[in-house]
Coordinates of C-alpha atoms in Angstrom, one line a residue:
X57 CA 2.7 -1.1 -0.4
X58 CA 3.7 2.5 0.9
X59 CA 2.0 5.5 1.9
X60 CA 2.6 9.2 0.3
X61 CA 1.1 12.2 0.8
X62 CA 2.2 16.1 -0.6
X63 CA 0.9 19.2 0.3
X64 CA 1.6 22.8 -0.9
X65 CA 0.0 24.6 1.6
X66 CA 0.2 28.6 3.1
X67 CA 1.4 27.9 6.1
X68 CA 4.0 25.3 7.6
X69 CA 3.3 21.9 6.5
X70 CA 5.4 19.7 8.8
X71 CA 3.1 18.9 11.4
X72 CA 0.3 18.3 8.6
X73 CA 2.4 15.9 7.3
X74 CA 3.4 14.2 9.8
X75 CA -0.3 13.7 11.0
X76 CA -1.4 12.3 7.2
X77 CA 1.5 9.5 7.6
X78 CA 0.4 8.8 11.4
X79 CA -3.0 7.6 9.6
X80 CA -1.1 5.7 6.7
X81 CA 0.7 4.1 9.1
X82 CA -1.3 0.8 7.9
X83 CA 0.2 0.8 4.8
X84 CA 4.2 0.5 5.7
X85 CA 6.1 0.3 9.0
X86 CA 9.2 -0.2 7.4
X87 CA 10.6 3.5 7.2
X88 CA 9.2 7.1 7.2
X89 CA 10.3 10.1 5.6
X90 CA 9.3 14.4 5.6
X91 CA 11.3 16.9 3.0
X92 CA 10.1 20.3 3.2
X93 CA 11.0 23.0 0.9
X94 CA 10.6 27.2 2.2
X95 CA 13.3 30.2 2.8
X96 CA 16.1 27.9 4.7
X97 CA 15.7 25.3 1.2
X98 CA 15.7 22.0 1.4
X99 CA 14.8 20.2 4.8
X100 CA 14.8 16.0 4.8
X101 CA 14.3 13.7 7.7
X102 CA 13.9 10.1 6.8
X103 CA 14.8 7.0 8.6
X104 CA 13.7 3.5 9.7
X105 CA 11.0 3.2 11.8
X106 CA 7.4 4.4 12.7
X107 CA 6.6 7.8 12.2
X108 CA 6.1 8.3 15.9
X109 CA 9.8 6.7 16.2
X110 CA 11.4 8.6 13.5
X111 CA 10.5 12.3 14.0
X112 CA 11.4 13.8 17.1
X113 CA 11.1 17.3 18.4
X114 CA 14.2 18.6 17.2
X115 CA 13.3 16.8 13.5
X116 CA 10.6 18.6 13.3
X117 CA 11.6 22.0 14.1
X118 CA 14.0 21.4 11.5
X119 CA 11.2 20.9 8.6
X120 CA 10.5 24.2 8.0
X121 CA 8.5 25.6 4.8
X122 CA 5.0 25.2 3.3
X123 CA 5.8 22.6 1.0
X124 CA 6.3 19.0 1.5
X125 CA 5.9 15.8 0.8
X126 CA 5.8 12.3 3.2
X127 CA 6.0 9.0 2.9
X128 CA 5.8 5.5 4.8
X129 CA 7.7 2.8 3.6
X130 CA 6.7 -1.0 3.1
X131 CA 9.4 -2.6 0.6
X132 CA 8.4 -4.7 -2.3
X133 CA 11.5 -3.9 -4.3
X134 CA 14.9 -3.2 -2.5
X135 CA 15.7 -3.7 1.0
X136 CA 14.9 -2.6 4.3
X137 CA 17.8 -0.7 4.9
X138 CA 17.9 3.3 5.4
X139 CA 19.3 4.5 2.1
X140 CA 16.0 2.6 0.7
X141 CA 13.8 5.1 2.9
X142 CA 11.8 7.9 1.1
X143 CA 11.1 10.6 -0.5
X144 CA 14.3 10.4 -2.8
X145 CA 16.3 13.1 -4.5
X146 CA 18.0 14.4 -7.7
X147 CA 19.8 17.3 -8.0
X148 CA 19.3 17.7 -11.7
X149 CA 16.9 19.6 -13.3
X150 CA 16.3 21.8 -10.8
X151 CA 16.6 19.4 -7.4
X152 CA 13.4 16.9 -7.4
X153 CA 12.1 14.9 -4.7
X154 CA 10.0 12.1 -5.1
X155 CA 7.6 9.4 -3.0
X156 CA 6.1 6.6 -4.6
X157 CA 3.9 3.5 -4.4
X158 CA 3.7 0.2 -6.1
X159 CA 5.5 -1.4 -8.5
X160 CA 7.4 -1.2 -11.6
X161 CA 7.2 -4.9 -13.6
X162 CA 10.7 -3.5 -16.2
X163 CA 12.6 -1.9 -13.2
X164 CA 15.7 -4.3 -14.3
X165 CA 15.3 -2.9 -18.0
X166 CA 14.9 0.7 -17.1
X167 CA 17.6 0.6 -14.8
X168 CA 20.3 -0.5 -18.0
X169 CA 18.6 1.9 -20.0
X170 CA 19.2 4.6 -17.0
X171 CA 22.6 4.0 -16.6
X172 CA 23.5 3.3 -20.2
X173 CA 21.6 5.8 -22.9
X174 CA 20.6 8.3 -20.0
X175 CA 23.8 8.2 -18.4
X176 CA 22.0 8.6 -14.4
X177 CA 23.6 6.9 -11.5
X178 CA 21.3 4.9 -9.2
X179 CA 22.6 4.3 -5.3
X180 CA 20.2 1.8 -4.4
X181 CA 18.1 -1.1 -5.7
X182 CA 14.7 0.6 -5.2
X183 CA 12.7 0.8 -8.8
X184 CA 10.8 4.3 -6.4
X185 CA 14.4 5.7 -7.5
X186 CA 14.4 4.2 -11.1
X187 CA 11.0 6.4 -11.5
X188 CA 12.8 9.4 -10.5
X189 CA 15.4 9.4 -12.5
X190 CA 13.1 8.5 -15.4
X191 CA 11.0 11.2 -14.2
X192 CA 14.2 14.1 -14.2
X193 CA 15.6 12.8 -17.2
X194 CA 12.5 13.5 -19.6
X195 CA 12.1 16.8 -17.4
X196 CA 15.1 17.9 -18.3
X197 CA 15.2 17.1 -21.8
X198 CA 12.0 19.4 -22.5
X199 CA 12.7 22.5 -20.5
X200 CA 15.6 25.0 -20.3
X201 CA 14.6 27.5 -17.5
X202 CA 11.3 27.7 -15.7
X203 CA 9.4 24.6 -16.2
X204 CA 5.7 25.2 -17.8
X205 CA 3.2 23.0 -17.0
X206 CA 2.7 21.6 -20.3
X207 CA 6.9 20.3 -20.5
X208 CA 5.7 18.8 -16.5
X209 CA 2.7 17.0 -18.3
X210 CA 4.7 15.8 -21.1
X211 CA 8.0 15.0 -19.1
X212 CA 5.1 12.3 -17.3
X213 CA 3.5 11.2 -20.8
X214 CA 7.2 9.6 -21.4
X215 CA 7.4 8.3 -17.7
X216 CA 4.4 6.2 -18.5
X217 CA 5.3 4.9 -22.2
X218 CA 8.5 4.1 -20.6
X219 CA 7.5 2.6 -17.0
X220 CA 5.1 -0.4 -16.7
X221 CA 3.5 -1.5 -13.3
X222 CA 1.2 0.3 -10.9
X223 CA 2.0 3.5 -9.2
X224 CA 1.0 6.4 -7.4
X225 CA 3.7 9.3 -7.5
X226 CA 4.3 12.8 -5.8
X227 CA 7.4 14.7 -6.3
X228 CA 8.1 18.1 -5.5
X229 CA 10.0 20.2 -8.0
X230 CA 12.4 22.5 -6.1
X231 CA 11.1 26.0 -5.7
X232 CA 8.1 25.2 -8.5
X233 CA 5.3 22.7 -7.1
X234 CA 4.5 19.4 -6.9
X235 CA 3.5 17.3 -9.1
X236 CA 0.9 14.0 -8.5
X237 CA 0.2 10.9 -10.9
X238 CA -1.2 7.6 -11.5
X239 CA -0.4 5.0 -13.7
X240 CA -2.1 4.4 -16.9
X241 CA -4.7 2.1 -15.3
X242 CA -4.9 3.4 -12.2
X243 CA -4.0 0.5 -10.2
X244 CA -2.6 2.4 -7.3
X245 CA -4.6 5.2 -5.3
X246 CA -4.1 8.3 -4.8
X247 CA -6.4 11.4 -4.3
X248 CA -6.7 15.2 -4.3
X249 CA -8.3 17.5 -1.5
X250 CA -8.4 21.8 -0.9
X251 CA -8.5 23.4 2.0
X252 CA -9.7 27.3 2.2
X253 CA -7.8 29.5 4.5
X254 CA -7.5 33.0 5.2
X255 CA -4.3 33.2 3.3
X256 CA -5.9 31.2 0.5
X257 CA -6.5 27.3 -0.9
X258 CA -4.3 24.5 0.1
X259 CA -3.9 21.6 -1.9
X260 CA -2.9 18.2 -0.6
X261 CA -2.8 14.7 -2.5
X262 CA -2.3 11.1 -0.2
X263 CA -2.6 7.6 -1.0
X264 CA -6.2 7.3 1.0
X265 CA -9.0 9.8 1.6
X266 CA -8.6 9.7 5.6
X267 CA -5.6 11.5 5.4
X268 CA -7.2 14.6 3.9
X269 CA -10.5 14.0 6.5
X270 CA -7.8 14.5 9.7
X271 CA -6.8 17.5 8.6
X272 CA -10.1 19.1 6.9
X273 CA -9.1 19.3 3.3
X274 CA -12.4 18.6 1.6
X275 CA -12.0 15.3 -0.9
X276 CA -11.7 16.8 -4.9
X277 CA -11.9 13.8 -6.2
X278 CA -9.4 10.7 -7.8
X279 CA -6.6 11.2 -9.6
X280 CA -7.8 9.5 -12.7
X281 CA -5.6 6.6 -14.5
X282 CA -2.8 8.5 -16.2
X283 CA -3.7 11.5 -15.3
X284 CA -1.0 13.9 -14.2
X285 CA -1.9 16.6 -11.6
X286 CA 0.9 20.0 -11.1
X287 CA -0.2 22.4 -8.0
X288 CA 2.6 25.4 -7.8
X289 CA 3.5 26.4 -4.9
X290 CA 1.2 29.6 -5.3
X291 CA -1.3 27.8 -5.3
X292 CA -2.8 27.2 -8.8
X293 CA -3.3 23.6 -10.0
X294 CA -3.3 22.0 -13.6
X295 CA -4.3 18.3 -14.8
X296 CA -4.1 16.6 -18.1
X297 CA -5.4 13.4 -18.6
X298 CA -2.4 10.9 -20.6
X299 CA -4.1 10.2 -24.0
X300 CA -3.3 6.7 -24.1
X301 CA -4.8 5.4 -20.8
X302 CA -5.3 1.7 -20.6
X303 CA -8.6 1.6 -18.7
X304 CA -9.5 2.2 -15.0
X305 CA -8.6 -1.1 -12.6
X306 CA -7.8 -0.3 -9.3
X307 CA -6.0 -3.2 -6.8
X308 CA -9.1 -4.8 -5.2
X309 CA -6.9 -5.9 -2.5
X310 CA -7.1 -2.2 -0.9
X311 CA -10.1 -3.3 -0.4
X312 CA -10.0 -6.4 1.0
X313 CA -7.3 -5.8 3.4
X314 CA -4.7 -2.3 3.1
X315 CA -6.9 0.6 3.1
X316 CA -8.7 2.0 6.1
X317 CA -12.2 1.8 6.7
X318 CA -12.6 4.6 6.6
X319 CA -11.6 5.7 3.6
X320 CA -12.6 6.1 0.2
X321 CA -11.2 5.1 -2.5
X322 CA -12.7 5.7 -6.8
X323 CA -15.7 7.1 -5.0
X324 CA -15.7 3.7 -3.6
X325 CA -16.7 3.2 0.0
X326 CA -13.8 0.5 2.1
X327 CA -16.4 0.1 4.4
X328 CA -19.4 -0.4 2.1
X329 CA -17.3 -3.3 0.3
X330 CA -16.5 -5.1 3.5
X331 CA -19.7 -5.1 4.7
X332 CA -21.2 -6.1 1.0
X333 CA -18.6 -8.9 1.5
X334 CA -19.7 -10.2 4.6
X335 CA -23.1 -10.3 2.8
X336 CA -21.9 -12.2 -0.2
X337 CA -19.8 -14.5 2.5
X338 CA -22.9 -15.3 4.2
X339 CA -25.1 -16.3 1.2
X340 CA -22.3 -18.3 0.1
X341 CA -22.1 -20.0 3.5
X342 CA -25.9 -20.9 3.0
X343 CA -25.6 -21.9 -0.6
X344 CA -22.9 -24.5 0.5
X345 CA -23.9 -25.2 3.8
X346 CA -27.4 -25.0 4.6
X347 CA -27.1 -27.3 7.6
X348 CA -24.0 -25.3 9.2
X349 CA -24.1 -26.0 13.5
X350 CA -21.9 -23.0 13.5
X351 CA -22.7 -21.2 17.7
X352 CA -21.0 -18.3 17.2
X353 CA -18.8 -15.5 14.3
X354 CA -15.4 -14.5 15.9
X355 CA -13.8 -11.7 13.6
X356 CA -9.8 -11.7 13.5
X357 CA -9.4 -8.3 14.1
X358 CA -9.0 -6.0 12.8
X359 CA -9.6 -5.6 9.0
X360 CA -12.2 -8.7 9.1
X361 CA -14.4 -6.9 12.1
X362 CA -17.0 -5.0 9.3
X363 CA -17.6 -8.5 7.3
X364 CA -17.6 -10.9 10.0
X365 CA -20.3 -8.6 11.6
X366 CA -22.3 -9.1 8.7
X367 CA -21.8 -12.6 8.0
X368 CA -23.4 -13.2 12.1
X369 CA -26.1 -11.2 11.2
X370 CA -27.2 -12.6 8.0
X371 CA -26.7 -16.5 9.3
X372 CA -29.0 -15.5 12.6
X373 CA -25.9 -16.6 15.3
X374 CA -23.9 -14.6 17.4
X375 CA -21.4 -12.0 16.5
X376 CA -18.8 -12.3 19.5
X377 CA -15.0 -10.6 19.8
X378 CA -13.1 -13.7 21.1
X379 CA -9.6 -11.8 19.9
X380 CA -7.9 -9.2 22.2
X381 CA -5.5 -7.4 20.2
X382 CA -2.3 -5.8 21.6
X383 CA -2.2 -3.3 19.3
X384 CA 1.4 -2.3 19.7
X385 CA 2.6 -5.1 17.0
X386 CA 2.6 -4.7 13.5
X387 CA 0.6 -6.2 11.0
X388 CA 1.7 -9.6 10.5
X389 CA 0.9 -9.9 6.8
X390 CA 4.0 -6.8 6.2
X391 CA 6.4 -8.5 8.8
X392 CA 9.6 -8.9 7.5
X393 CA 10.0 -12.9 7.3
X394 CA 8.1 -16.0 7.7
X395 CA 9.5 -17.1 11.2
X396 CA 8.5 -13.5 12.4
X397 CA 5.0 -13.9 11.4
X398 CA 4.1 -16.9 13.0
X399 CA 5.8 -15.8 16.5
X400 CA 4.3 -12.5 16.6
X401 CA 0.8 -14.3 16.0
X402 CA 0.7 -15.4 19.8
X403 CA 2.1 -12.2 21.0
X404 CA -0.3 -10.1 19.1
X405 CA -3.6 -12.2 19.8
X406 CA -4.8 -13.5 23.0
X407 CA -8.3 -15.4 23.1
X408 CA -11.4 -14.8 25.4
X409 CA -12.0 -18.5 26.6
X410 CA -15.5 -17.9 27.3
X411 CA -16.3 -16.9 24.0
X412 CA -14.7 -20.3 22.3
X413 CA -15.2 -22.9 25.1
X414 CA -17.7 -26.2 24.1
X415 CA -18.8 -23.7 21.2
X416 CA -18.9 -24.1 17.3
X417 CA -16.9 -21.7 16.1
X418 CA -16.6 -19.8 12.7
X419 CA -13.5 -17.0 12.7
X420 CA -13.4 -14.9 9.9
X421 CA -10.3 -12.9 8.4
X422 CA -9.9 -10.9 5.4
X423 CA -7.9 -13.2 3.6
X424 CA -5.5 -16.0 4.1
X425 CA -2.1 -15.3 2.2
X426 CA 0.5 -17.3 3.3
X427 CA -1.6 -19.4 5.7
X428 CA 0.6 -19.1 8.9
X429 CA -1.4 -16.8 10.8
X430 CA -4.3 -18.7 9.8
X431 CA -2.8 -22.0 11.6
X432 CA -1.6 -20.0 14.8
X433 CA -5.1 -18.5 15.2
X434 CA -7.0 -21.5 14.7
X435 CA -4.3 -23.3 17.1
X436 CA -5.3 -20.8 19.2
X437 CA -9.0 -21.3 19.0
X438 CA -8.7 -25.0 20.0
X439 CA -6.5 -24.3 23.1
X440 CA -9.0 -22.0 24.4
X441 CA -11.6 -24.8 24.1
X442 CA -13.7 -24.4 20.6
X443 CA -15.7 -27.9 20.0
X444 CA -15.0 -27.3 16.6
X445 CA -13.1 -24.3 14.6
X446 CA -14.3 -22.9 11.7
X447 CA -12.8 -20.9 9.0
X448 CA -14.1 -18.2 6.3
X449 CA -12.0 -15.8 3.9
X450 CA -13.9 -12.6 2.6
X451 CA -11.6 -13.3 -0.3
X452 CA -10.6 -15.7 -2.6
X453 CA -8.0 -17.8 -2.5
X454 CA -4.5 -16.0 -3.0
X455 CA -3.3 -18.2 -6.0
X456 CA -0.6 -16.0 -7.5
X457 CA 1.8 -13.4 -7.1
X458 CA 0.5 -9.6 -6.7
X459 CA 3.2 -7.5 -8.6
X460 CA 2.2 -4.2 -8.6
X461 CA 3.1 -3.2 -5.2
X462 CA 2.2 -5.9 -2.8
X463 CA 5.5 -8.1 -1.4
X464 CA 2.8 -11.6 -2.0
X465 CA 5.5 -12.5 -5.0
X466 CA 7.1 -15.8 -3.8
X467 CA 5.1 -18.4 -5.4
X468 CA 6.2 -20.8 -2.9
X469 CA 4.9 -18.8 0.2
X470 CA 1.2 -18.5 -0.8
X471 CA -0.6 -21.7 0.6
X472 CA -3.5 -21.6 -2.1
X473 CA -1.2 -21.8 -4.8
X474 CA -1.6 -25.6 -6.3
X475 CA -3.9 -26.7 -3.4
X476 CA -7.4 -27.5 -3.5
X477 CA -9.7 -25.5 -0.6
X478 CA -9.8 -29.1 1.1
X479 CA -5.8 -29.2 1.0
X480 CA -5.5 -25.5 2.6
X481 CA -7.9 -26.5 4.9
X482 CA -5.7 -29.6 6.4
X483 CA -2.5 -27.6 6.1
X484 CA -4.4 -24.8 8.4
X485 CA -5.8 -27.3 10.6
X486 CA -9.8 -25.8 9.9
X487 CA -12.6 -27.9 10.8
X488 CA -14.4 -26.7 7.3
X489 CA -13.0 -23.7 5.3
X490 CA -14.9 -21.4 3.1
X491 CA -13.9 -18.7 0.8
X492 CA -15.6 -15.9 -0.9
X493 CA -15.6 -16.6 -4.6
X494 CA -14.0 -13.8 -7.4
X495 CA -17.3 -13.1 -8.7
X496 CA -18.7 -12.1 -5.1
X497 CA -15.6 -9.7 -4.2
X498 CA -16.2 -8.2 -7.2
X499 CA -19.6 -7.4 -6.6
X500 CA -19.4 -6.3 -3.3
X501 CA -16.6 -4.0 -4.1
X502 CA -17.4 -2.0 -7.6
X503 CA -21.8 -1.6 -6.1
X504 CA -21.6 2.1 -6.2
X505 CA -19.4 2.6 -9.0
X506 CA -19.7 1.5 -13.1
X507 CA -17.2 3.4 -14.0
X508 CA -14.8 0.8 -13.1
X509 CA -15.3 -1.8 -15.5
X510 CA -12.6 -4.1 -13.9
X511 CA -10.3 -4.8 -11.1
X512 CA -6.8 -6.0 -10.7
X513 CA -7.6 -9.5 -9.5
X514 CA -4.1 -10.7 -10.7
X515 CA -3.3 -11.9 -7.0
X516 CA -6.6 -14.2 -7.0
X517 CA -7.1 -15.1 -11.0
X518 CA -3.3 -14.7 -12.3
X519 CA -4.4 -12.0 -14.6
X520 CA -2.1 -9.2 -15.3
X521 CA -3.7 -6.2 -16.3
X522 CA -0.7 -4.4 -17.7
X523 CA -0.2 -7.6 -19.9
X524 CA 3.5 -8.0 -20.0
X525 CA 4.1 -10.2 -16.9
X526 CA 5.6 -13.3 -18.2
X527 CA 6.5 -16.8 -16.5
X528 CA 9.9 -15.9 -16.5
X529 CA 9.4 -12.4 -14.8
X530 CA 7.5 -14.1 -11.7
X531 CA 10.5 -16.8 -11.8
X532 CA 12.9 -14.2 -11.3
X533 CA 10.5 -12.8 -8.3
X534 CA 10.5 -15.8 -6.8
X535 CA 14.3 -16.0 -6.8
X536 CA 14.7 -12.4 -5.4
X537 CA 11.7 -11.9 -3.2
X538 CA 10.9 -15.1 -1.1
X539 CA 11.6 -14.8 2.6
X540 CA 15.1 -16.9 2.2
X541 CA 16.3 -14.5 -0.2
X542 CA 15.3 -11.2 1.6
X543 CA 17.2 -13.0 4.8
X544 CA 20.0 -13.5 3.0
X545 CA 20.3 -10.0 1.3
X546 CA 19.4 -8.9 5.5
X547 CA 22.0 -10.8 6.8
X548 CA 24.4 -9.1 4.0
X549 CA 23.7 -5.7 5.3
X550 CA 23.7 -6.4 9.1
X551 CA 27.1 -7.3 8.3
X552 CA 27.9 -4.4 6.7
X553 CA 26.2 -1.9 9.2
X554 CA 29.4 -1.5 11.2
X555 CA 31.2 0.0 8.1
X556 CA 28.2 2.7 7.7
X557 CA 27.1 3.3 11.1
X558 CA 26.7 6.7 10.5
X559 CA 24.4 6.7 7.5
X560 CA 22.1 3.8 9.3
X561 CA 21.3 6.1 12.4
X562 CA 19.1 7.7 9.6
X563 CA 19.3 11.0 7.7
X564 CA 18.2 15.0 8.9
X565 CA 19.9 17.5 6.9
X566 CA 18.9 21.3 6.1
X567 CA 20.2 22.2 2.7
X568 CA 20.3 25.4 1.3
X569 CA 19.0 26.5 -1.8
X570 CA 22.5 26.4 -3.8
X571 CA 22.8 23.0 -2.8
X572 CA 19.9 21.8 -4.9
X573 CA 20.1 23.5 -8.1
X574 CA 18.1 27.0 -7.6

């Protein structure tokens, strides 16, 4: 899961940019990067890190122009190391750079077909790169000078006949625009948002509504499924919708865990769902166990705070934060490794003994994954003297791999997968365990929308909406993308770090304009 944002605006973008990824922070803490294009060209900063860690003072003085894109980095395909970071760039046509999010199921195909019939050269694993080249190559076989905005709209028709998976996509074509879109079933987010100024409209797109709210640009709407957005960097924008779209089914895990609260997503309310899905919880919780003893809800914060409040209020106990948070560690579900996950869990969550001591206790997250933090916090509980610990999930059980953007793709690693909810609930140590079923998520997440006839559930029912991912594609995930392997592959490039010191200190160049094609 990553972050992007693009703006072309009338004034410097830098800062603006840099505030949108300081509130998309949530959704990768891997690596951050800015390119800005004005007068002095190209300008790129990019690096491991948070954002606040990344761009300094003299990084950003550096990022001059009024158009730009951003993007935060959580890595489901490649590595972690700083030649992985983005926005990525292509010289030819015209010098593109690109940020993307989710997932590309054929990466391994395109990549043969890339280097073979296209005859591109790829410098890293990353399928964000794979989509650029793609991207460039049937660019640059439908223009020959100034690209129109029908040969942009149809160099993206052949990017999604070619590419399967879920993504969200802005690149900026050097000295042109930037362009925005969404894969044929819009499993990804991304929106669109103006701004009116004395110099005229600014245009910005971003994974999540909240980043246009911080900086004032009034919500346009959702960049539907397929559809391919190109804002110039005058100012005017065009759209086409791609003629073959599959459907409309966004990821319901935004919703049950990535996305911010705050934020909207398909004219669908984040904060509306969770609550709906405390709701659901708790009628579920009555259903099953009309003669629960349960004293008191204790959210894990934070993402579970907005149902568990719900679920208090709907059983008639108390709704009590028994978590502090130190909110200076990263979210434990997009921590690089297993053994990381469960230490940080004590260092990030500290109990409130009054709240758990002699009491019946029901804790309620989002959704249980891998099942470590679930056992720590739960551990927890009991040390700080609960009678008895509870356990709900405002989700269902996490049976199979996500592949379309979320790194859940090792099998092996997800606790649900095989088990009964009595065999989860031993392996977690739970005194009772409870999950919200499919058909309650659902309903608490598409209320204020029938457009959307469907959501990618693939990582809770183990359907595909794209249809082509096969037994032997999430073999070949499980071989490549389980903790061992990524530790291996980290271990590989730690040992090679000496050799390219330089280029792992991160990357802040200024380039002029002959340097990228103009």
């Amino acid at each position: 899961m990553c972050g992007i944002v693009g703006i072309v605006g009338k004034r410097p973008v830098n800062q603006a940019i840099y505030d949108a990824l300081t509130v998309l922070q949530h959704r990768g803490q891997d690596a951050a990067g800015i390119v800005t294009w004005g007068k002095d060209g190209l300008n790129v900063r990019k690096s491991n890190g948070l954002v606040r860690d990344v761009f300094h003072h003299r990084h950003m003085l550096r990022l001059t122009g009024n158009v730009g894109i951003g993007h935060v980095r959580y890595p489901t395909a490649g590595g972690s190391q700083v030649a992985e970071a983005q926005p990525f760039y292509v010289n030819s046509p015209y010098g593109i750079c690109l940020a993307h999010n989710g997932n590309l199921t054929n990466h391994g195909e395109l990549s043969e077909l890339l280097m073979k019939e296209d005859r591109r050269h790829l410098n890293t694993g990353s399928d964000s790169e794979v989509l650029l080249n793609v991207f460039a190559h049937e660019l640059q076989s439908r223009t020959n000078g100034r690209p129109d905005p029908e040969q942009i709209f149809d160099a993206v028709d052949a990017v999604h006949k070619r590419c399967s998976g879920g993504y969200a996509v802005v690149a900026m074509i050097i000295g042109h625009g930037i362009v925005a879109f969404r894969d044929p079933n819009g499993i990804r987010p991304i929106v669109i948002g103006q701004r009116e100024t004395a110099a005229g409209t600014e245009f910005m797109v971003a994974s999540e509504s909240v980043a246009l709210d911080i900086l004032q640009f009034k919500r346009i709407r959702d960049i539907r499924p397929g559809e391919v957005v190109f804002i110039e960097n005058g100012g005017v924008m065009h759209s086409r919708q791609f003629r073959e779209a599959a459907g409309y089914s966004p990821c319901i895990f935004e919703f049950v865990y990535f996305a911010r609260p705050d934020s909207i997503i398909d004219n669908l309310s984040v904060y509306k769902a969770r609550l709906r899905m405390g709701e659901q919880l708790a009628g579920q919780i009555v259903r099953e166990w009309p003669d629960h003893d349960i004293d008191v809800v204790i959210p894990i914060p934070d993402t579970s705070r907005t149902s568990a409040g719900q679920v208090a209020y709907h059983l008639g106990v108390k709704y009590r934060e028994g978590f502090i948070k130190n909110r200076y560690i990263g979210r434990t579900f997009i921590m690089p490794g297993q053994a990381e996950r469960a230490n940080s869990v004590r260092r990030k969550l500290n109990a409130i003994d009054l709240e758990f001591r002699g009491k019946n206790v029901l804790l309620v997250d989002d959704s249980i994954v891998r099942g470590t933090t679930s056992k720590q916090i739960i551990k927890i509980a009991r040390d700080a003297g609960a009678r008895k610990v509870y356990f709900a999930s405002a989700a269902p059980p996490v049976r199979y791999p996500n592949v379309y953007g979320i790194d859940m793709p090792a099998v092996s690693e997800l606790v649900a997968n095989g088990r009964t909810v009595p065999e989860i609930q031993e392996i977690i140590g739970a005194d009772r365990l409870i999950y919200l079923d499919l058909h309650g998520l659902i309903r608490s997440v598409r209320h204020d929308n029938s457009e959307i006839r469907e959501f990618d559930t693939s990582c809770f029912s183990g359907i595909y909406v794209t249809g082509e991912v096969t037994d032997d594609y999430l073999k070949n995930l499980e071989k490549v993308r389980s903790d061992q392997a990524k530790a291996k592959r980290e271990l590989r490039l730690h040992s090679k770090g000496s050799e390219n010191a330089s280029t792992e200190s991160g990357m802040s160049t200024s380039l002029p304009d002959s340097a990228v094609g103009m």
